[in-house]
Amino acid sequence: EPEQFQITFESSSTSPTQQDFGYGQDASQQMSQIPPSRRGGKHKSKSVQTRRRDQSHLLLVGDPGTGKSQFLRFAASLCPRSVMTTGTGTTSAGLTCAAVREGKRGEYALEAGALVLADKGVCCIDEFGCIRDEERTTIHEAMEQQTLSVAKAGIVCKLNCRATIIAVTNAKGGLYDHEKTLTQNTGIDPPLMSRFDLVFRLIDDSDHDRDKNIATFLLNNAIEGFGYECTNPTSNTVDKVWKMEKLRAYIATVKARFHPSVSKEAADLLERHYRECRKSDSSTITVTVRFLESLIRLSQAHARLMYHDVVELRDAVAAILLMEMSAGCLHGFDQGMRDPDELRLYRDPMSTVFPDDSIADIEFLCDQY
C-alpha cells in the first residue's frame, strides 16, 4: 500500500482512539504535531479527457439521377480504408457490431459492423433515409464521440469508429419539395442532422448547358466504347489530370503529415462569421457550437489539402464558402440574401465551381465583417 494512504498512530493500541484524532483537546494543535510524512499526500485522480473529432461528415440530399451513388464510389476509391453500405434493410448491428457465437463452446464474440470496419477511413452509406428511426439513433455516438459503447451478451466495451461518414439520400416521395423543410423532405431529425458538417441539396432542374454537357459526355463514352470505369488514353486532358493512385497517395500523405494550427487572422474571421450566423433568425438551420467546430475542421482540412501546417486566411475563406454554399442550398441564414447578384457566397453545387481569384473572395469577406 502506498505510504501516503497509510495512517500511523503513536498509540500502542491496535485501534485508533479519540485522542489520536484530536478529540478532547485542541484539534489544530494536535494535528500540527504530526509529521508531514505521516499526514499523507493529496489523492490525485486523472481528469476525464474528451475527444474532439477531426473527421467531417457530409450529407447529400437530392433528386434521383443526380450522381449521388457515383459520388460515393469515387469517395470510397480515394481512401485506402473504406466501407460502402446501403441503408435498405440495414440494422443497428450491421452498422455497429453484432454478438455471434464462435467455437465449439459457443462463446460470444463481437463481429464488427460497417462503422467499426471503417475506423480511420471513410464509411459511405447509400439510401441513408431508408434506415429506420430506431436503427438511426445508434450512430449518434459514433458520429460525434467517434466511439461505440457496446453492452451485448455479457460483453461491455467501447469500440473506436473514427471514420468520416458520407451519406446520400433521396427526398421522400422521390422529388425534393421546395415548400417543405429539410427535415420534412428527408425524415432526419435535427439532432442527427446537426452532426453533419456539410449538407448539399442536388436538384435535377432543366438547364440547357448542363444537360448538353452530360449528354455529350455519355454519348462520347458510348461511341468510343469506353465504360464508366475506363478512361480514354488518347484524350488530351489525361496528362493534366492526376491518376487515382497519385491522388490517393497525396491525400494519405497530407493527412498523416500535417496537423494544422489556426492562425490569429483565420481565427478572427471564423469567430466573426460564427457570431454573425448566431444573430440570424433562420428556422431551417440551427447554429450551435458544432457549427464553429465544423468551420475549424473544414479550414484545417483545406490547409492540409494546400500542403501547409498553418490555417491561413484563405483556408478560413474556403471553409466559409463551403458552409455558406451548404446554407444557401437549404435556404440559408438570411432569406433575403439568396440572390447571387446580391451575395456571391450562395452557390448551386450542381452547376458552380469555386472562382480562380481567391483574393476577391478575401476582400469581399473582409468588407462584410
Coordinates of C-alpha atoms in Angstrom, one line a residue:
E1 CA 0.0 0.0 0.0
P2 CA 1.4 3.4 -0.9
E3 CA 2.8 5.4 2.1
Q4 CA 0.5 8.4 1.5
F5 CA -2.5 6.3 2.1
Q6 CA -1.3 4.8 5.4
I7 CA -2.2 6.3 8.8
T8 CA 0.3 5.6 11.7
F9 CA -0.8 6.2 15.3
E10 CA 1.5 6.9 18.2
S11 CA -0.7 4.9 20.5
S12 CA 0.4 1.4 21.2
S13 CA -3.2 0.2 20.8
T14 CA -4.1 -1.6 17.6
S15 CA -7.2 0.5 17.0
P16 CA -7.4 4.4 16.9
T17 CA -8.8 6.3 19.8
Q18 CA -10.4 9.7 20.1
Q19 CA -7.2 11.2 21.3
D20 CA -5.4 10.0 18.1
F21 CA -7.8 12.2 16.1
G22 CA -7.6 15.2 18.4
Y23 CA -10.9 14.9 20.2
G24 CA -10.9 16.1 23.7
Q25 CA -8.2 18.8 23.1
D26 CA -7.3 21.4 20.6
A27 CA -7.5 19.5 17.2
S28 CA -5.4 22.0 15.3
Q29 CA -2.6 21.8 17.9
Q30 CA -2.7 18.1 17.8
M31 CA -2.6 17.9 14.0
S32 CA 0.3 20.3 13.8
Q33 CA 2.4 17.9 15.9
I34 CA 2.0 15.1 13.3
P35 CA 5.0 15.0 10.9
P36 CA 4.2 15.8 7.3
S37 CA 5.3 12.4 6.2
R38 CA 2.6 10.8 8.3
R39 CA -0.2 13.1 7.1
G40 CA -0.1 11.7 3.6
G41 CA -0.4 13.4 0.3
K42 CA -3.4 14.6 -1.6
H43 CA -5.0 11.9 -3.8
K44 CA -4.8 12.9 -7.5
S45 CA -7.2 11.4 -9.9
K46 CA -6.9 11.7 -13.7
S47 CA -9.2 14.2 -15.3
V48 CA -11.7 12.9 -17.8
Q49 CA -10.4 13.7 -21.3
T50 CA -12.9 14.4 -24.0
R51 CA -12.3 13.6 -27.6
R52 CA -12.9 16.1 -30.4
R53 CA -13.4 14.5 -33.7
D54 CA -11.2 15.5 -36.6
Q55 CA -13.3 13.9 -39.3
S56 CA -16.0 15.9 -41.2
H57 CA -19.3 14.3 -42.2
L58 CA -21.2 15.0 -45.4
L59 CA -24.9 14.5 -46.4
L60 CA -26.2 14.8 -49.9
V61 CA -29.9 15.2 -50.4
G62 CA -31.4 15.3 -53.9
D63 CA -33.4 14.0 -56.8
P64 CA -32.8 10.7 -58.4
G65 CA -30.3 10.7 -61.2
T66 CA -28.0 13.4 -59.9
G67 CA -25.0 11.2 -59.5
K68 CA -25.1 10.7 -55.7
S69 CA -24.1 7.0 -55.8
Q70 CA -21.3 7.7 -58.3
F71 CA -20.0 10.3 -55.9
L72 CA -19.9 7.6 -53.1
R73 CA -18.0 5.2 -55.3
F74 CA -15.4 7.9 -56.1
A75 CA -15.1 8.9 -52.5
A76 CA -14.6 5.3 -51.4
S77 CA -11.9 4.7 -54.0
L78 CA -9.9 7.7 -52.8
C79 CA -9.4 6.3 -49.3
P80 CA -7.3 3.2 -48.7
R81 CA -9.7 2.1 -46.0
S82 CA -13.3 2.5 -46.9
V83 CA -16.6 0.7 -46.5
M84 CA -19.7 1.0 -48.7
T85 CA -23.1 0.0 -47.5
T86 CA -26.7 0.8 -48.1
G87 CA -29.5 1.8 -45.8
T88 CA -32.0 -0.5 -47.3
G89 CA -32.5 -3.3 -44.7
T90 CA -29.6 -2.1 -42.5
T91 CA -29.9 -2.8 -38.8
S92 CA -28.0 -1.3 -35.9
A93 CA -25.9 -4.5 -35.6
G94 CA -24.8 -4.1 -39.2
L95 CA -23.8 -0.6 -38.6
T96 CA -22.1 -1.0 -35.2
C97 CA -21.4 -4.6 -34.2
A98 CA -23.1 -7.9 -33.6
A99 CA -22.6 -10.6 -30.9
V100 CA -22.1 -14.1 -32.5
R101 CA -21.3 -17.5 -31.1
E102 CA -18.0 -18.9 -32.1
G103 CA -16.2 -22.2 -31.5
K104 CA -17.4 -25.5 -30.0
R105 CA -18.1 -24.0 -26.7
G106 CA -20.4 -21.4 -28.2
E107 CA -18.9 -18.4 -26.5
Y108 CA -20.0 -15.0 -27.7
A109 CA -17.7 -12.7 -29.7
L110 CA -18.2 -9.3 -31.3
E111 CA -18.3 -9.0 -35.0
A112 CA -17.5 -5.5 -36.3
G113 CA -20.0 -3.6 -38.4
A114 CA -19.6 -1.0 -41.1
L115 CA -18.6 1.9 -38.8
V116 CA -16.1 -0.1 -36.9
L117 CA -14.5 -1.6 -40.0
A118 CA -14.1 2.0 -41.4
D119 CA -12.1 3.2 -38.5
K120 CA -9.6 5.9 -39.7
G121 CA -11.3 5.7 -43.1
V122 CA -14.5 6.5 -44.9
C123 CA -17.9 5.0 -44.4
C124 CA -20.2 5.6 -47.4
I125 CA -23.9 5.0 -46.7
D126 CA -26.3 5.0 -49.7
E127 CA -30.0 5.4 -49.2
F128 CA -29.5 6.9 -45.8
G129 CA -33.1 7.8 -45.5
C130 CA -34.2 4.2 -45.7
I131 CA -32.7 3.4 -42.3
R132 CA -35.3 3.0 -39.6
D133 CA -35.5 5.7 -36.9
E134 CA -34.7 3.2 -34.1
E135 CA -31.7 2.0 -36.0
R136 CA -30.6 5.5 -36.9
T137 CA -30.1 6.6 -33.3
T138 CA -27.3 4.1 -32.8
I139 CA -24.9 6.1 -34.9
H140 CA -25.3 9.4 -32.8
E141 CA -22.4 8.5 -30.6
A142 CA -20.3 7.2 -33.5
M143 CA -20.7 10.5 -35.4
E144 CA -19.8 12.8 -32.6
Q145 CA -17.7 10.9 -29.9
Q146 CA -16.2 8.6 -32.5
T147 CA -16.8 5.6 -30.2
L148 CA -19.4 2.9 -29.8
S149 CA -20.5 1.8 -26.4
V150 CA -21.3 -1.9 -26.6
A151 CA -23.2 -4.0 -24.0
K152 CA -24.2 -7.3 -25.6
A153 CA -24.2 -10.9 -24.5
G154 CA -22.2 -10.1 -21.3
I155 CA -19.6 -8.1 -23.2
V156 CA -19.2 -4.4 -22.2
C157 CA -16.6 -2.4 -24.1
K158 CA -16.0 0.6 -26.3
L159 CA -15.0 0.4 -29.9
N160 CA -13.3 3.1 -31.9
C161 CA -15.1 4.3 -35.1
R162 CA -13.0 7.3 -36.1
A163 CA -14.5 7.4 -39.6
T164 CA -15.8 10.0 -42.0
I165 CA -19.4 9.4 -42.9
I166 CA -20.6 10.3 -46.3
A167 CA -24.3 9.7 -46.6
V168 CA -26.7 10.2 -49.5
T169 CA -30.5 10.0 -49.6
N170 CA -33.4 10.8 -51.8
A171 CA -36.2 13.1 -50.7
K172 CA -39.4 11.5 -49.5
G173 CA -41.8 11.0 -52.4
G174 CA -38.9 10.9 -54.9
L175 CA -38.5 14.7 -55.7
Y176 CA -37.4 17.4 -53.4
D177 CA -40.3 19.6 -52.3
H178 CA -39.2 23.2 -52.0
E179 CA -42.2 24.1 -49.9
K180 CA -41.1 21.8 -47.1
T181 CA -38.1 22.0 -44.8
L182 CA -35.1 19.7 -45.0
T183 CA -36.3 17.6 -42.0
Q184 CA -39.7 17.1 -43.7
N185 CA -38.1 16.1 -47.0
T186 CA -35.6 13.7 -45.6
G187 CA -37.2 12.5 -42.3
I188 CA -33.9 13.0 -40.5
D189 CA -34.3 14.5 -37.0
P190 CA -32.4 17.8 -36.2
P191 CA -30.0 16.1 -33.6
L192 CA -28.7 13.8 -36.3
M193 CA -28.7 16.5 -38.9
S194 CA -26.6 18.8 -36.8
R195 CA -23.8 16.2 -36.8
F196 CA -23.2 16.6 -40.5
D197 CA -20.7 19.4 -41.2
L198 CA -22.0 19.9 -44.8
V199 CA -25.4 19.3 -46.3
F200 CA -25.9 19.8 -50.0
R201 CA -29.1 19.7 -52.0
L202 CA -28.9 18.3 -55.5
I203 CA -31.8 19.3 -57.7
D204 CA -32.3 18.0 -61.2
D205 CA -33.5 21.2 -62.8
S206 CA -33.7 21.7 -66.5
D207 CA -30.6 23.6 -67.6
H208 CA -29.6 23.8 -71.3
D209 CA -25.8 23.9 -70.8
R210 CA -25.7 21.3 -68.1
D211 CA -27.9 18.9 -70.0
K212 CA -25.8 19.4 -73.1
N213 CA -22.5 18.6 -71.2
I214 CA -24.0 15.5 -69.6
A215 CA -25.4 14.2 -72.9
T216 CA -22.1 14.9 -74.7
F217 CA -20.1 13.1 -72.0
L218 CA -22.3 10.0 -72.0
L219 CA -22.6 9.8 -75.8
N220 CA -18.9 10.2 -76.3
N221 CA -18.2 7.3 -74.0
A222 CA -20.8 5.2 -75.7
I223 CA -19.4 5.9 -79.2
E224 CA -15.8 5.3 -78.3
G225 CA -16.7 2.1 -76.5
F226 CA -15.5 3.0 -73.0
G227 CA -17.4 2.4 -69.8
Y228 CA -17.7 4.5 -66.7
E229 CA -14.6 3.0 -65.1
C230 CA -12.3 3.4 -68.1
T231 CA -10.5 6.5 -69.4
N232 CA -9.6 7.4 -72.9
P233 CA -5.8 7.1 -73.3
T234 CA -5.9 9.3 -76.4
S235 CA -7.5 12.2 -74.7
N236 CA -5.5 15.4 -74.5
T237 CA -6.7 16.1 -70.9
V238 CA -5.3 12.9 -69.4
D239 CA -1.9 14.3 -68.8
K240 CA -3.3 17.3 -66.9
V241 CA -5.4 15.2 -64.5
W242 CA -3.8 13.2 -61.7
K243 CA -4.3 9.5 -61.8
M244 CA -6.3 7.8 -59.0
E245 CA -3.1 6.3 -57.5
K246 CA -1.3 9.6 -57.3
L247 CA -4.4 11.4 -55.9
R248 CA -4.8 8.6 -53.3
A249 CA -1.2 8.8 -52.3
Y250 CA -1.3 12.6 -52.0
I251 CA -4.3 12.6 -49.7
A252 CA -2.8 9.9 -47.5
T253 CA 0.4 11.9 -47.2
V254 CA -1.1 15.2 -46.2
K255 CA -3.4 13.5 -43.8
A256 CA -0.6 11.8 -42.0
R257 CA 2.0 14.6 -42.2
F258 CA 0.1 17.8 -41.4
H259 CA -1.8 18.7 -38.2
P260 CA -2.6 22.4 -38.9
S261 CA -2.9 25.0 -36.2
V262 CA -5.2 28.0 -36.7
S263 CA -3.5 31.4 -37.2
K264 CA -4.8 34.6 -35.5
E265 CA -6.2 36.1 -38.7
A266 CA -8.1 32.9 -39.6
A267 CA -9.4 32.6 -36.0
D268 CA -10.7 36.1 -36.0
L269 CA -12.5 35.6 -39.3
L270 CA -14.1 32.3 -38.2
E271 CA -15.1 33.9 -34.9
R272 CA -16.8 36.9 -36.6
H273 CA -18.6 34.6 -39.0
Y274 CA -19.9 32.4 -36.2
R275 CA -21.2 35.5 -34.3
E276 CA -23.0 36.8 -37.4
C277 CA -24.6 33.4 -38.0
R278 CA -25.7 33.2 -34.4
K279 CA -27.6 36.5 -34.9
S280 CA -29.6 35.1 -37.8
D281 CA -33.3 34.2 -37.4
S282 CA -33.2 31.2 -39.7
S283 CA -35.7 28.5 -38.9
T284 CA -34.1 25.9 -41.2
I285 CA -30.6 25.9 -39.8
T286 CA -29.8 25.8 -36.1
V287 CA -26.4 27.4 -35.4
T288 CA -24.8 25.7 -32.4
V289 CA -21.2 25.2 -31.2
R290 CA -21.0 22.3 -33.6
F291 CA -21.2 24.9 -36.4
L292 CA -18.0 26.6 -35.2
E293 CA -16.3 23.2 -34.8
S294 CA -17.2 22.4 -38.4
L295 CA -15.6 25.6 -39.6
I296 CA -12.4 24.8 -37.8
R297 CA -12.3 21.2 -39.2
L298 CA -13.0 22.3 -42.7
S299 CA -10.4 25.1 -42.6
Q300 CA -7.8 22.6 -41.2
A301 CA -8.7 20.1 -44.0
H302 CA -8.2 22.8 -46.6
A303 CA -4.8 23.7 -45.1
R304 CA -3.8 20.0 -45.4
L305 CA -5.0 20.0 -49.0
M306 CA -2.9 23.0 -49.8
Y307 CA 0.1 21.3 -48.2
H308 CA 0.9 23.6 -45.3
D309 CA 0.7 23.2 -41.5
V310 CA -0.9 26.6 -40.6
V311 CA -4.5 27.6 -41.3
E312 CA -4.2 30.8 -43.2
L313 CA -6.8 33.4 -44.1
R314 CA -7.5 31.7 -47.5
D315 CA -8.2 28.4 -45.7
A316 CA -10.8 30.1 -43.5
V317 CA -12.3 31.7 -46.5
A318 CA -12.6 28.4 -48.3
A319 CA -14.3 26.9 -45.2
I320 CA -16.8 29.7 -45.0
L321 CA -17.6 29.4 -48.7
L322 CA -18.4 25.8 -48.2
M323 CA -20.6 26.4 -45.2
E324 CA -22.4 29.3 -46.9
M325 CA -23.0 27.1 -50.0
S326 CA -24.5 24.5 -47.8
A327 CA -26.6 27.1 -46.1
G328 CA -27.7 28.5 -49.4
C329 CA -28.9 25.2 -50.6
L330 CA -31.1 24.9 -47.5
H331 CA -32.4 28.5 -47.7
G332 CA -29.6 29.8 -45.5
F333 CA -29.2 32.1 -42.7
D334 CA -30.7 35.2 -44.3
Q335 CA -33.7 34.6 -46.6
G336 CA -33.2 38.0 -48.3
M337 CA -29.6 37.3 -49.3
R338 CA -30.1 34.3 -51.7
D339 CA -29.8 36.4 -54.9
P340 CA -26.4 35.6 -56.4
D341 CA -26.2 39.2 -57.6
E342 CA -26.5 40.5 -54.1
L343 CA -24.4 37.9 -52.3
R344 CA -22.0 35.7 -54.2
L345 CA -21.4 33.3 -51.3
Y346 CA -24.6 31.3 -52.1
R347 CA -23.9 28.8 -54.9
D348 CA -25.6 25.9 -56.5
P349 CA -23.3 22.8 -56.2
M350 CA -24.8 21.3 -59.3
S351 CA -23.5 24.0 -61.6
T352 CA -21.0 26.2 -59.8
V353 CA -17.3 25.9 -59.2
F354 CA -15.0 27.9 -56.9
P355 CA -13.6 31.1 -58.5
D356 CA -10.0 31.1 -59.5
D357 CA -9.3 34.5 -57.9
S358 CA -9.2 33.9 -54.2
I359 CA -8.1 37.4 -53.4
A360 CA -11.5 38.7 -54.5
D361 CA -13.2 36.4 -52.0
I362 CA -10.9 37.5 -49.2
E363 CA -11.6 41.2 -49.9
F364 CA -15.3 40.6 -50.1
L365 CA -15.4 38.8 -46.7
C366 CA -13.2 41.5 -45.1
D367 CA -15.8 44.1 -46.3
Q368 CA -18.6 42.0 -44.8
Y369 CA -17.0 41.5 -41.4

